Coordinates of C-alpha atoms in Angstrom, one line a residue:
K135 CA 70.1 75.3 128.1
D136 CA 72.5 75.9 130.9
A137 CA 70.9 73.6 133.4
G138 CA 68.3 70.9 133.8
P139 CA 67.3 67.7 135.5
Y140 CA 69.7 65.7 133.3
L141 CA 73.5 65.7 132.8
T142 CA 74.4 67.3 129.5
L143 CA 77.4 66.7 127.3
Y144 CA 79.2 68.4 124.6
A145 CA 79.0 66.4 121.4
L146 CA 81.6 63.8 120.6
K147 CA 84.5 65.3 118.7
Y148 CA 88.1 64.6 117.9
N149 CA 90.7 65.6 120.6
S150 CA 94.1 66.3 119.0
L151 CA 95.8 66.2 122.4
I152 CA 94.9 62.5 123.0
G153 CA 94.5 61.5 119.4
D154 CA 91.0 60.1 120.0
F155 CA 87.4 61.0 120.1
G156 CA 85.6 62.0 123.3
S157 CA 82.8 64.0 124.9
S158 CA 83.0 66.5 127.8
I159 CA 80.5 67.3 130.5
K160 CA 78.7 70.6 130.0
N161 CA 76.3 70.7 133.0
P162 CA 75.6 68.5 136.0
A163 CA 72.2 67.0 136.6
N164 CA 70.0 69.0 138.9
P165 CA 66.5 67.6 139.4
T166 CA 65.7 70.2 142.1
L167 CA 65.3 73.1 139.6
R168 CA 61.9 74.6 139.5
C169 CA 60.0 77.6 138.1
E170 CA 60.8 81.1 139.3
K171 CA 58.0 82.6 141.4
T172 CA 56.5 86.1 141.4
G173 CA 54.1 87.6 143.9
T174 CA 52.4 90.8 142.9
L175 CA 50.5 93.4 144.9
N176 CA 48.7 95.8 142.6
F177 CA 46.5 98.8 143.2
G178 CA 44.7 100.2 140.2
V179 CA 42.0 102.7 139.5
D180 CA 40.2 103.6 136.3
F181 CA 38.6 107.0 136.0
A182 CA 36.6 109.2 133.6
V183 CA 35.8 112.9 134.0
L184 CA 34.3 115.8 132.0
N185 CA 31.5 113.7 130.6
N186 CA 34.0 111.0 129.5
R187 CA 36.1 113.5 127.5
L188 CA 39.1 112.5 129.7
W189 CA 39.7 109.0 130.9
G190 CA 42.5 106.8 132.0
S191 CA 44.0 104.4 134.5
L192 CA 46.7 104.4 137.2
D193 CA 48.3 101.2 138.5
I194 CA 50.8 101.0 141.4
Y195 CA 52.5 97.7 141.8
N196 CA 55.0 95.8 144.0
K197 CA 56.4 92.6 142.5
R198 CA 58.6 90.3 144.4
T199 CA 60.3 87.4 142.6
T200 CA 61.9 84.5 144.4
D201 CA 63.6 81.3 143.3
L202 CA 65.5 83.1 140.6
L203 CA 67.8 80.9 138.6
A204 CA 71.3 82.1 139.3
Y205 CA 74.8 80.6 139.7
R206 CA 76.2 79.9 143.1
D207 CA 79.7 78.8 144.2
A208 CA 80.1 75.0 144.7
D209 CA 82.7 72.7 146.2
P210 CA 85.1 72.2 143.2
T211 CA 85.8 68.7 144.4
L212 CA 82.3 67.8 143.1
G213 CA 83.5 68.6 139.6
W214 CA 82.1 72.1 139.2
D215 CA 83.1 75.3 140.8
E216 CA 79.6 76.8 140.3
V217 CA 76.1 75.5 139.7
M218 CA 72.8 77.0 138.8
L219 CA 70.2 76.9 141.6
N220 CA 66.9 78.5 142.5
Y221 CA 67.9 80.9 145.2
G222 CA 67.9 84.5 143.9
A223 CA 65.4 87.2 144.7
M224 CA 64.5 90.7 143.5
Y225 CA 61.7 93.2 143.5
N226 CA 60.1 95.6 141.0
R227 CA 58.2 98.6 142.2
G228 CA 56.6 101.3 140.2
F229 CA 53.5 102.7 138.6
E230 CA 51.9 103.0 135.2
L231 CA 49.7 105.9 134.1
A232 CA 47.6 106.1 131.0
L233 CA 45.6 109.2 130.0
H234 CA 43.3 109.6 127.0
G235 CA 41.3 112.6 126.0
R236 CA 39.1 114.1 123.3
I237 CA 40.4 117.6 123.5
L238 CA 38.4 119.3 120.7
E239 CA 35.4 118.1 118.7
N240 CA 33.2 119.8 116.2
K241 CA 31.8 119.3 112.7
D242 CA 35.1 119.7 110.9
F243 CA 37.8 119.4 113.5
R244 CA 38.7 116.6 116.0
W245 CA 41.7 116.3 118.3
G246 CA 42.4 113.3 120.5
A247 CA 45.5 112.6 122.5
S248 CA 46.9 109.7 124.6
L249 CA 49.7 109.9 127.2
T250 CA 51.4 106.9 128.9
F251 CA 54.1 107.1 131.5
G252 CA 55.7 104.5 133.7
Y253 CA 58.3 104.2 136.4
N254 CA 60.0 101.0 137.6
K255 CA 62.6 100.5 140.2
N256 CA 64.1 97.0 140.8
K257 CA 66.8 95.6 143.1
L258 CA 68.4 92.3 143.6
T259 CA 67.8 91.3 147.2
D260 CA 69.5 87.9 147.1
V261 CA 72.3 86.9 144.7
E262 CA 75.8 85.6 145.2
D263 CA 78.6 87.7 143.9
L264 CA 80.5 85.0 142.1
N265 CA 84.2 85.8 141.6
A266 CA 83.8 89.2 143.1
T267 CA 86.7 91.0 141.5
V268 CA 87.2 94.4 140.0
F269 CA 87.3 93.0 136.5
N270 CA 84.1 91.0 137.0
Y271 CA 82.2 94.0 138.4
T272 CA 83.2 96.1 135.5
N273 CA 83.0 93.4 132.8
G274 CA 79.7 94.2 131.2
Y275 CA 76.8 94.6 133.7
A276 CA 77.1 93.1 137.1
S277 CA 74.4 91.3 139.1
V278 CA 75.2 92.5 142.6
K279 CA 73.0 92.2 145.7
G280 CA 71.6 95.6 146.7
Y281 CA 71.8 97.0 143.2
P282 CA 69.4 96.9 140.2
I283 CA 69.5 94.7 137.2
G284 CA 72.0 95.9 134.7
A285 CA 74.2 97.7 137.2
V286 CA 77.1 99.6 135.7
F287 CA 80.3 99.8 137.8
S288 CA 83.2 102.0 136.7
H289 CA 86.8 103.0 137.5
R290 CA 87.0 106.5 139.0
Y291 CA 89.2 108.3 136.5
A292 CA 91.8 110.6 138.0
G293 CA 93.5 111.9 134.8
L294 CA 96.7 110.9 133.0
S295 CA 100.2 110.4 134.4
S296 CA 102.5 113.3 133.6
T297 CA 105.4 111.0 132.9
D298 CA 104.1 108.5 130.4
G299 CA 100.5 109.4 129.7
T300 CA 98.9 106.3 131.3
P301 CA 95.5 106.6 133.0
L302 CA 95.3 107.0 136.8
Y303 CA 92.3 106.1 139.0
Y304 CA 91.3 107.1 142.5
V305 CA 91.9 104.5 145.2
D306 CA 91.6 104.7 149.0
G307 CA 89.7 108.0 148.8
N308 CA 91.9 110.6 147.1
S309 CA 95.0 108.6 146.4
T310 CA 95.7 107.7 142.7
A311 CA 97.1 104.5 141.1
S312 CA 97.4 103.0 137.7
E313 CA 95.6 99.9 138.8
V314 CA 92.4 99.3 140.9
T315 CA 92.4 96.1 143.0
A316 CA 89.6 96.7 145.5
I317 CA 85.9 96.6 144.6
E318 CA 85.3 99.4 147.2
D319 CA 87.3 101.8 144.9
L320 CA 84.8 101.4 142.1
E321 CA 81.9 103.7 141.4
Y322 CA 78.3 102.6 140.9
S323 CA 77.4 104.7 137.8
G324 CA 73.7 103.6 137.4
T325 CA 71.7 101.0 135.5
R326 CA 71.5 100.4 131.8
V327 CA 67.8 99.5 132.1
P328 CA 65.5 102.6 131.7
R329 CA 63.5 103.4 134.8
F330 CA 61.2 105.8 133.0
N331 CA 59.2 105.2 129.8
G332 CA 56.5 107.1 128.2
S333 CA 54.7 108.0 125.0
L334 CA 52.6 110.9 123.7
S335 CA 50.4 110.4 120.7
N336 CA 48.0 112.8 119.0
T337 CA 45.4 112.3 116.3
I338 CA 44.1 115.5 114.6
S339 CA 41.4 115.4 111.9
Y340 CA 40.4 118.5 109.8
K341 CA 37.8 117.9 107.1
N342 CA 39.5 115.4 104.8
F343 CA 42.9 115.4 106.4
D344 CA 44.1 113.2 109.3
L345 CA 47.4 113.9 111.1
S346 CA 48.8 111.7 113.7
F347 CA 52.2 111.6 115.5
M348 CA 53.8 109.9 118.4
F349 CA 56.7 110.7 120.7
V350 CA 58.4 108.1 122.8
Y351 CA 60.7 108.6 125.9
Y352 CA 63.0 106.4 127.9
G353 CA 65.2 107.7 130.8
G354 CA 66.7 107.2 134.1
H355 CA 69.5 104.9 132.8
V356 CA 73.1 105.2 131.7
L357 CA 75.3 103.7 129.0
R358 CA 79.0 103.5 128.3
D359 CA 80.3 105.9 125.6
E360 CA 82.9 104.9 123.1
A361 CA 86.5 105.5 124.3
A362 CA 89.7 106.3 122.4
A363 CA 91.1 102.9 121.6
Y364 CA 94.5 101.4 122.3
L365 CA 96.1 100.4 119.0
A366 CA 98.7 97.7 118.5
L367 CA 98.5 97.8 114.7
P368 CA 97.2 100.4 112.1
P369 CA 93.4 100.5 112.2
T370 CA 91.5 98.6 109.6
T371 CA 88.1 100.1 110.5
N372 CA 86.6 103.4 111.6
I373 CA 87.7 104.4 115.0
Y374 CA 86.8 107.1 117.5
R375 CA 88.4 110.4 116.6
G376 CA 89.3 111.1 120.2
I377 CA 92.5 109.1 119.5
L378 CA 93.8 112.2 117.7
N379 CA 94.2 113.8 121.2
A380 CA 96.6 111.1 122.5
W381 CA 99.2 112.1 125.1
R382 CA 102.6 112.8 123.5
Q383 CA 104.6 114.8 126.0
P384 CA 104.5 116.0 129.6
G385 CA 101.9 118.8 129.9
D386 CA 99.4 117.2 127.5
E387 CA 97.7 115.7 130.5
L388 CA 96.5 119.1 131.6
D389 CA 94.0 119.1 128.8
P390 CA 91.0 117.0 130.0
N391 CA 90.3 115.9 126.4
T392 CA 93.7 114.2 126.1
T393 CA 93.5 110.4 125.8
P394 CA 96.1 107.8 127.0
A395 CA 99.4 107.3 125.3
I396 CA 99.3 104.4 122.9
T397 CA 102.2 102.0 123.6
G398 CA 101.3 99.0 121.5
S399 CA 100.5 95.3 121.9
A400 CA 102.5 95.0 125.2
L401 CA 99.5 96.4 127.1
D402 CA 97.7 93.9 129.3
I403 CA 94.0 93.8 128.4
Y404 CA 92.8 93.4 132.0
T405 CA 95.1 95.8 133.9
D406 CA 95.9 98.4 131.3
Q407 CA 93.2 98.6 128.6
H408 CA 90.0 97.5 130.4
P409 CA 90.1 100.1 133.2
W410 CA 90.3 102.9 130.6
Y411 CA 87.4 101.6 128.6
T412 CA 85.3 101.3 131.8
A413 CA 86.3 104.6 133.4
N414 CA 83.5 106.8 134.7
I415 CA 84.2 109.6 132.3
H416 CA 82.9 107.3 129.6
V417 CA 79.5 106.9 131.3
V418 CA 76.7 109.2 129.9
K419 CA 73.0 109.6 130.5
G420 CA 70.9 107.4 128.4
D421 CA 67.7 109.5 128.4
Y422 CA 66.3 110.2 125.0
M423 CA 63.1 111.2 123.2
K424 CA 62.1 110.5 119.6
L425 CA 59.4 111.5 117.2
R426 CA 58.8 107.8 116.4
D427 CA 56.0 108.2 113.9
L428 CA 54.3 111.0 111.8
S429 CA 51.5 110.3 109.4
L430 CA 49.4 112.6 107.2
T431 CA 46.4 111.1 105.3
Y432 CA 44.0 112.7 102.8
N433 CA 40.6 111.0 102.4
F434 CA 38.8 111.7 99.1
D435 CA 35.1 112.7 99.2
K436 CA 32.8 109.7 98.5
P437 CA 30.8 111.4 95.7
L438 CA 34.1 112.1 93.9
I439 CA 35.3 108.5 93.9
A440 CA 31.9 106.9 93.3
R441 CA 32.4 107.4 89.6
W442 CA 35.5 105.1 89.9
K443 CA 33.5 102.4 91.6
L444 CA 35.2 103.1 94.9
S445 CA 33.7 103.4 98.3
A446 CA 36.9 104.8 99.9
L447 CA 40.2 106.2 98.7
S448 CA 43.0 107.8 100.7
L449 CA 46.6 108.9 100.3
T450 CA 49.1 108.6 103.2
L451 CA 52.5 110.0 103.7
Q452 CA 54.3 108.5 106.7
A453 CA 57.7 109.3 108.3
Q454 CA 59.5 107.5 111.1
N455 CA 62.4 108.6 113.4
L456 CA 62.4 112.2 112.2
L457 CA 63.6 113.9 115.4
T458 CA 65.8 112.8 118.3
W459 CA 66.6 114.5 121.6
T460 CA 69.2 113.1 123.9
A461 CA 70.4 114.1 127.4
N462 CA 74.0 113.5 126.5
D463 CA 76.1 116.1 124.7
R464 CA 78.3 113.7 122.7
G465 CA 75.9 113.0 119.8
I466 CA 75.1 109.5 121.0
D467 CA 71.9 107.9 119.9
P468 CA 71.2 105.4 122.8
E469 CA 69.4 103.1 120.4
A470 CA 72.5 102.9 118.3
M471 CA 74.9 102.1 121.1
T472 CA 76.1 98.6 121.7
T473 CA 79.1 97.0 123.5
T474 CA 82.2 95.3 122.4
G475 CA 85.0 93.5 124.3
Y476 CA 84.2 93.3 128.0
G477 CA 81.2 95.6 128.0
W478 CA 83.0 98.5 126.4
G479 CA 80.9 101.1 124.6
S480 CA 80.7 100.9 120.9
R481 CA 78.7 103.0 118.4
G482 CA 76.5 101.2 115.9
V483 CA 74.5 102.4 112.9
K484 CA 71.7 104.9 113.7
T485 CA 68.2 104.1 112.7
P486 CA 67.6 106.3 109.6
A487 CA 64.6 108.4 109.0
T488 CA 62.2 106.6 106.7
W489 CA 59.5 107.9 104.4
T490 CA 56.6 105.9 103.1
F491 CA 53.9 106.8 100.6
G492 CA 50.8 104.7 100.4
I493 CA 47.5 104.5 98.6
S494 CA 44.5 102.7 100.1
A495 CA 41.4 102.0 98.0
T496 CA 38.2 100.1 98.8
F497 CA 36.1 98.9 95.9

């Protein structure tokens, strides 16, 4: 919707400044746009051993994508300071492993398991850094040449000022300042896109009982944690309790848990507030593992249910999202983290554990 072969307009609407109706140009016409292109080199092998009790596959791939649609600076005298073109390029490299096995099998007991694991590394090899400023690099997730998709750049936090409790950041090596103006002084903190993913599922059957469960894993990425907020007015919603540790007097800054002094609405959102919310102390590991699904089924014996004109009857108790492990120590569920403002971390509602009871009958 942002570009195409035809010039697009915003709908006709009333303009109070001129006292008349008018449309405005949304995007210039660009008939040169074309599909993005991807070339893939893939090596794969399927295998089975131990008389087919263990089998699986391994795929190693290298994907290179060119003609990515991306914005590029343009001569503003043409009417637009940037236009969308086919020029970007990136690669994805990694592997995918799948293993399946019949671990134990006898008359009354069966145990089967499946394991999947994948790794992917990507990097933008051609993209133009539009408006390359400290704010734009830290505003959400930057698309920067030489870095992966979803790159997170942060201010290097150096503690609080002893005079007024404002945050300080490292610049020019070990010097400190309350404002960062050079991109070189930022820290690359990682990517928000998981590099690792995997799952482990098991199915166990003993006589009339079937038990199955599945763990999922994502890792190798980071996310922004919630930071103590600056407040101009009394809060009207729940806020991060770290604000209780706000700086009040000289010496408070010696406690690493102290948060900046709150000075009200005079704070500039770009130079005062934004650097604090995007400081590297608020970046945490995004790795997590969950017991995504657990199911226990009882299957009734056929002779027992035949008198009820049934050919099959089973009872199932299922639970989801029972257990969660995270690599961070701040009680953050990565699936419940979102962003607010200019890419600042914000906690959402965690997915609750759910229980389901079901009856399945075949007549």
